[in-house]
mmCIF file of C-alpha atoms in Angstrom:
data_model
loop_
_atom_site.group_PDB
_atom_site.id
_atom_site.type_symbol
_atom_site.label_atom_id
_atom_site.label_comp_id
_atom_site.label_asym_id
_atom_site.label_seq_id
_atom_site.Cartn_x
_atom_site.Cartn_y
_atom_site.Cartn_z
ATOM 1 C CA MET A 1 45.448 14.816 11.372
ATOM 2 C CA VAL A 2 45.426 12.056 14.349
ATOM 3 C CA ASP A 3 45.150 14.098 17.914
ATOM 4 C CA THR A 4 47.994 12.932 20.170
ATOM 5 C CA VAL A 5 46.939 12.081 23.747
ATOM 6 C CA PRO A 6 49.075 10.278 26.187
ATOM 7 C CA LEU A 7 47.904 6.628 27.062
ATOM 8 C CA SER A 8 47.333 7.241 30.469
ATOM 9 C CA ALA A 9 45.020 10.375 29.873
ATOM 10 C CA THR A 10 43.238 8.232 27.181
ATOM 11 C CA ARG A 11 42.703 5.448 29.847
ATOM 12 C CA ALA A 12 41.524 8.079 32.416
ATOM 13 C CA ALA A 13 38.946 9.727 30.023
ATOM 14 C CA THR A 14 37.324 6.445 28.838
ATOM 15 C CA THR A 15 37.157 4.542 32.091
ATOM 16 C CA PRO A 16 34.383 6.790 33.636
ATOM 17 C CA THR A 17 32.688 6.801 30.421
ATOM 18 C CA ARG A 18 32.918 3.009 30.516
ATOM 19 C CA ARG A 19 31.550 2.819 33.728
ATOM 20 C CA LEU A 20 28.741 4.984 33.048
ATOM 21 C CA ALA A 21 27.875 2.752 29.693
ATOM 22 C CA ALA A 22 27.689 -0.060 31.775
ATOM 23 C CA ARG A 23 25.337 1.620 34.262
ATOM 24 C CA LEU A 24 23.247 2.645 31.486
ATOM 25 C CA THR A 25 23.172 -0.855 29.715
ATOM 26 C CA GLY A 26 22.093 -2.200 33.396
ATOM 27 C CA ILE A 27 19.276 0.397 33.593
ATOM 28 C CA ARG A 28 18.211 0.268 30.313
ATOM 29 C CA LEU A 29 18.159 -3.876 30.352
ATOM 30 C CA PRO A 30 14.813 -4.354 32.294
ATOM 31 C CA ARG A 31 13.364 -1.804 29.815
ATOM 32 C CA ARG A 32 14.573 -3.629 26.620
ATOM 33 C CA LEU A 33 13.310 -7.074 28.331
ATOM 34 C CA ILE A 34 9.902 -5.706 29.196
ATOM 35 C CA GLN A 35 9.229 -3.938 25.707
ATOM 36 C CA LEU A 36 10.592 -7.258 24.176
ATOM 37 C CA TYR A 37 7.914 -9.441 25.488
ATOM 38 C CA VAL A 38 4.862 -6.920 25.604
ATOM 39 C CA GLY A 39 5.800 -6.343 21.758
ATOM 40 C CA LEU A 40 5.611 -9.899 21.282
ATOM 41 C CA VAL A 41 2.419 -10.548 22.939
ATOM 42 C CA CYS A 42 1.165 -7.624 20.948
ATOM 43 C CA TYR A 43 2.210 -8.816 17.773
ATOM 44 C CA GLY A 44 0.492 -12.080 18.432
ATOM 45 C CA ALA A 45 -2.777 -10.575 19.498
ATOM 46 C CA SER A 46 -2.624 -8.220 16.395
ATOM 47 C CA SER A 47 -2.452 -11.534 14.117
ATOM 48 C CA ALA A 48 -5.379 -12.783 15.938
ATOM 49 C CA LEU A 49 -7.530 -9.620 15.687
ATOM 50 C CA MET A 50 -6.704 -10.062 11.888
ATOM 51 C CA VAL A 51 -8.028 -13.806 12.077
ATOM 52 C CA ARG A 52 -11.328 -12.923 13.365
ATOM 53 C CA ALA A 53 -11.782 -10.041 10.851
ATOM 54 C CA ARG A 54 -11.951 -12.666 8.630
ATOM 55 C CA LEU A 55 -11.086 -10.208 5.542
ATOM 56 C CA GLY A 56 -7.377 -11.259 4.737
ATOM 57 C CA LEU A 57 -4.239 -12.044 6.543
ATOM 58 C CA ASP A 58 -0.375 -11.252 5.915
ATOM 59 C CA PRO A 59 1.310 -13.228 3.752
ATOM 60 C CA TRP A 60 3.124 -15.497 6.559
ATOM 61 C CA ASP A 61 -0.303 -16.134 8.332
ATOM 62 C CA VAL A 62 -2.164 -16.796 5.181
ATOM 63 C CA PHE A 63 0.396 -19.851 4.997
ATOM 64 C CA HIS A 64 0.120 -20.591 8.770
ATOM 65 C CA GLN A 65 -4.155 -20.545 8.458
ATOM 66 C CA GLY A 66 -3.677 -22.861 5.447
ATOM 67 C CA LEU A 67 -1.598 -25.159 6.948
ATOM 68 C CA ALA A 68 -4.223 -25.138 10.146
ATOM 69 C CA ARG A 69 -6.990 -25.961 7.796
ATOM 70 C CA ARG A 70 -5.099 -28.848 6.461
ATOM 71 C CA LEU A 71 -3.414 -30.357 9.470
ATOM 72 C CA GLY A 72 -6.506 -29.569 11.696
ATOM 73 C CA LEU A 73 -4.105 -27.751 14.555
ATOM 74 C CA PRO A 74 -4.339 -24.601 16.149
ATOM 75 C CA ILE A 75 -2.776 -21.712 14.026
ATOM 76 C CA GLY A 76 -0.791 -20.767 17.171
ATOM 77 C CA TRP A 77 1.164 -24.221 17.097
ATOM 78 C CA LEU A 78 1.723 -23.924 13.374
ATOM 79 C CA VAL A 79 3.222 -20.545 13.978
ATOM 80 C CA ILE A 80 5.778 -21.889 16.321
ATOM 81 C CA GLY A 81 6.435 -24.786 14.372
ATOM 82 C CA VAL A 82 7.211 -22.805 10.965
ATOM 83 C CA GLY A 83 9.455 -20.772 12.771
ATOM 84 C CA VAL A 84 11.379 -23.197 14.214
ATOM 85 C CA LEU A 85 11.638 -24.850 10.841
ATOM 86 C CA VAL A 86 12.579 -21.251 9.581
ATOM 87 C CA LEU A 87 15.191 -21.072 11.996
ATOM 88 C CA LEU A 88 17.078 -23.946 10.655
ATOM 89 C CA LEU A 89 17.294 -22.192 7.401
ATOM 90 C CA TRP A 90 19.542 -20.156 9.455
ATOM 91 C CA ILE A 91 22.306 -22.682 9.513
ATOM 92 C CA PRO A 92 23.921 -22.602 6.015
ATOM 93 C CA LEU A 93 23.213 -18.483 6.349
ATOM 94 C CA ARG A 94 25.337 -18.551 9.261
ATOM 95 C CA GLN A 95 22.922 -16.502 11.136
ATOM 96 C CA ARG A 96 23.074 -16.274 15.107
ATOM 97 C CA PRO A 97 19.828 -16.099 17.010
ATOM 98 C CA GLY A 98 19.311 -13.653 19.848
ATOM 99 C CA LEU A 99 17.016 -13.886 22.524
ATOM 100 C CA GLY A 100 14.467 -12.046 20.749
ATOM 101 C CA THR A 101 14.677 -14.615 17.805
ATOM 102 C CA ILE A 102 14.013 -17.428 20.294
ATOM 103 C CA SER A 103 11.115 -15.722 22.061
ATOM 104 C CA ASN A 104 9.577 -14.817 18.618
ATOM 105 C CA ALA A 105 9.588 -18.293 17.651
ATOM 106 C CA VAL A 106 7.661 -19.202 20.817
ATOM 107 C CA LEU A 107 5.425 -16.335 22.307
ATOM 108 C CA ILE A 108 3.870 -14.859 19.338
ATOM 109 C CA GLY A 109 2.221 -18.077 18.498
ATOM 110 C CA LEU A 110 0.925 -18.939 22.410
ATOM 111 C CA ALA A 111 -0.265 -15.083 22.419
ATOM 112 C CA LEU A 112 -2.258 -15.478 19.131
ATOM 113 C CA ASP A 113 -3.809 -18.663 20.182
ATOM 114 C CA ALA A 114 -4.627 -17.239 23.779
ATOM 115 C CA THR A 115 -6.528 -14.075 22.043
ATOM 116 C CA LEU A 116 -8.419 -16.252 19.661
ATOM 117 C CA GLN A 117 -9.885 -17.863 23.082
ATOM 118 C CA VAL A 118 -11.182 -14.691 24.308
ATOM 119 C CA VAL A 119 -11.984 -12.646 21.287
ATOM 120 C CA PRO A 120 -14.922 -13.834 19.165
ATOM 121 C CA ALA A 121 -15.608 -13.663 15.347
ATOM 122 C CA PRO A 122 -17.714 -10.891 14.828
ATOM 123 C CA ASP A 123 -20.687 -10.788 12.166
ATOM 124 C CA PRO A 124 -21.342 -7.164 11.369
ATOM 125 C CA LEU A 125 -19.132 -6.129 8.577
ATOM 126 C CA TRP A 126 -18.203 -2.897 10.104
ATOM 127 C CA LEU A 127 -17.254 -4.575 13.246
ATOM 128 C CA ARG A 128 -14.715 -6.976 11.215
ATOM 129 C CA TRP A 129 -13.037 -3.779 9.427
ATOM 130 C CA VAL A 130 -12.592 -2.284 12.948
ATOM 131 C CA LEU A 131 -10.689 -5.486 14.016
ATOM 132 C CA LEU A 132 -8.768 -5.691 11.015
ATOM 133 C CA LEU A 133 -7.712 -2.248 11.118
ATOM 134 C CA THR A 134 -6.667 -2.432 14.753
ATOM 135 C CA GLY A 135 -4.697 -5.614 14.129
ATOM 136 C CA VAL A 136 -2.874 -3.552 11.088
ATOM 137 C CA ALA A 137 -1.971 -1.032 13.351
ATOM 138 C CA LEU A 138 -0.982 -2.935 16.467
ATOM 139 C CA ASN A 139 1.135 -5.275 14.362
ATOM 140 C CA GLY A 140 2.834 -1.930 13.525
ATOM 141 C CA VAL A 141 3.323 -0.913 16.853
ATOM 142 C CA ALA A 142 4.464 -4.566 18.184
ATOM 143 C CA THR A 143 7.224 -4.790 15.398
ATOM 144 C CA GLY A 144 8.677 -1.351 16.695
ATOM 145 C CA MET A 145 8.599 -2.736 20.145
ATOM 146 C CA TYR A 146 10.339 -5.977 19.542
ATOM 147 C CA ILE A 147 12.528 -4.831 17.068
ATOM 148 C CA GLY A 148 13.333 -1.739 19.051
ATOM 149 C CA ALA A 149 14.017 -3.468 22.163
ATOM 150 C CA ARG A 150 17.617 -4.950 19.964
ATOM 151 C CA PHE A 151 17.337 -8.588 20.919
ATOM 152 C CA GLY A 152 17.821 -9.826 17.363
ATOM 153 C CA PRO A 153 15.167 -10.372 14.551
ATOM 154 C CA GLY A 154 12.473 -13.078 14.544
ATOM 155 C CA PRO A 155 13.064 -16.159 12.374
ATOM 156 C CA ARG A 156 11.409 -15.131 9.360
ATOM 157 C CA ASP A 157 13.130 -11.421 9.422
ATOM 158 C CA GLY A 158 16.446 -13.284 10.216
ATOM 159 C CA LEU A 159 16.108 -15.422 6.923
ATOM 160 C CA MET A 160 15.345 -11.799 4.962
ATOM 161 C CA THR A 161 18.603 -10.489 6.435
ATOM 162 C CA GLY A 162 20.724 -13.624 5.735
ATOM 163 C CA LEU A 163 19.739 -14.002 2.366
ATOM 164 C CA ALA A 164 20.405 -10.319 1.908
ATOM 165 C CA ALA A 165 23.669 -9.974 3.547
ATOM 166 C CA ARG A 166 24.595 -12.701 0.431
ATOM 167 C CA GLY A 167 24.379 -9.888 -2.163
ATOM 168 C CA HIS A 168 20.912 -9.939 -2.905
ATOM 169 C CA SER A 169 18.343 -6.759 -2.488
ATOM 170 C CA VAL A 170 16.476 -6.545 0.628
ATOM 171 C CA ARG A 171 13.363 -5.506 -1.327
ATOM 172 C CA VAL A 172 13.896 -8.306 -3.519
ATOM 173 C CA VAL A 173 14.380 -10.770 -1.029
ATOM 174 C CA ARG A 174 11.596 -9.593 1.312
ATOM 175 C CA THR A 175 9.327 -9.672 -1.711
ATOM 176 C CA GLY A 176 10.160 -12.931 -3.406
ATOM 177 C CA ILE A 177 9.909 -14.736 0.427
ATOM 178 C CA GLU A 178 6.283 -13.214 0.842
ATOM 179 C CA LEU A 179 5.093 -13.881 -2.490
ATOM 180 C CA MET A 180 6.041 -17.135 -2.157
ATOM 181 C CA VAL A 181 4.574 -17.883 1.368
ATOM 182 C CA LEU A 182 1.266 -16.174 0.384
ATOM 183 C CA ALA A 183 1.058 -18.417 -3.043
ATOM 184 C CA ALA A 184 1.576 -21.356 -0.780
ATOM 185 C CA GLY A 185 -0.917 -20.322 1.736
ATOM 186 C CA PHE A 186 -3.462 -19.523 -0.809
ATOM 187 C CA LEU A 187 -3.178 -23.010 -2.624
ATOM 188 C CA LEU A 188 -3.338 -24.495 1.256
ATOM 189 C CA GLY A 189 -6.670 -22.772 1.929
ATOM 190 C CA GLY A 190 -5.418 -19.599 3.667
ATOM 191 C CA GLN A 191 -7.414 -16.541 3.434
ATOM 192 C CA VAL A 192 -6.737 -13.582 0.997
ATOM 193 C CA GLY A 193 -8.682 -10.617 0.951
ATOM 194 C CA PHE A 194 -8.719 -6.892 1.270
ATOM 195 C CA GLY A 195 -7.109 -7.308 4.615
ATOM 196 C CA THR A 196 -3.715 -8.855 2.756
ATOM 197 C CA LEU A 197 -3.492 -5.903 0.489
ATOM 198 C CA ILE A 198 -4.099 -3.096 3.115
ATOM 199 C CA TYR A 199 -1.491 -5.072 5.381
ATOM 200 C CA ALA A 200 1.011 -5.329 2.582
ATOM 201 C CA VAL A 201 0.988 -1.268 1.983
ATOM 202 C CA SER A 202 0.687 -0.572 5.227
ATOM 203 C CA ILE A 203 3.352 -2.406 7.522
ATOM 204 C CA GLY A 204 6.274 -0.685 5.738
ATOM 205 C CA PRO A 205 5.356 2.577 6.620
ATOM 206 C CA LEU A 206 4.279 1.704 10.203
ATOM 207 C CA ALA A 207 7.544 -0.367 10.803
ATOM 208 C CA HIS A 208 9.302 2.979 9.199
ATOM 209 C CA LEU A 209 7.636 5.045 11.947
ATOM 210 C CA MET A 210 7.683 3.016 14.942
ATOM 211 C CA ILE A 211 10.912 1.380 14.990
ATOM 212 C CA PRO A 212 13.189 4.266 15.609
ATOM 213 C CA LEU A 213 10.223 5.522 17.853
ATOM 214 C CA TRP A 214 10.698 2.529 20.043
ATOM 215 C CA THR A 215 14.415 1.775 19.389
ATOM 216 C CA VAL A 216 16.440 1.596 22.925
ATOM 217 C CA PRO A 217 19.656 3.537 22.233
ATOM 218 C CA ALA A 218 23.272 1.792 23.070
ATOM 219 C CA PRO A 219 25.257 3.237 25.351
ATOM 220 C CA ALA A 220 27.937 5.250 23.487
ATOM 221 C CA VAL A 221 31.557 4.657 24.611
ATOM 222 C CA ALA A 222 33.809 7.489 23.811
ATOM 223 C CA GLY A 223 37.161 6.409 22.045
ATOM 224 C CA GLN A 224 40.132 8.208 20.659
ATOM 225 C CA ARG A 225 39.138 11.066 19.077
ATOM 226 C CA THR A 226 40.382 11.393 15.230
ATOM 227 C CA GLY A 227 40.736 14.490 13.194
#
């Protein structure tokens, strides 16, 4: 059964709601921007901590590090370069980048290199483990922050969602991409170790916990009620 409401009454009811939604959007936008950029900086810093730990990296950073060792370039610049190349793969997938996508492609690499400049590589094994575990935990928080800001996925995540949108399983696509990237990085000389395994088994549960925690809710706009 559909409730019958006069059009004028519907407009009168929804106009204040839309105004409230617009005000809430304006209020939440600064928070979303701050959360986005703090999250991306923390993401780059977390990658740098794992690099300094020298106990293994996540699959994409194994690839970035392998390229850096082959080409003699800073790893952060290669994070940016690979991100731009991955964005080109969005074109046939008809994915549209958002502010978060472009910011992700640039800022994470810069934050990674900046953190490497101020965080030395420790020698004691226990301290390397502290850096590794801190890096993995911070990466989970950073993932929740930048995705929860709702400005669009990063280049690599967008590639995954674009392929999944063509009818493939997200799990299969994600696993396939990361295995290929990991294998390529290992062959290039990237560091694979216990940290790689710890990241692989931890990042999913961490992201599952942190993304809802950090997601900024979109203002709801009331429409016509059906029943």
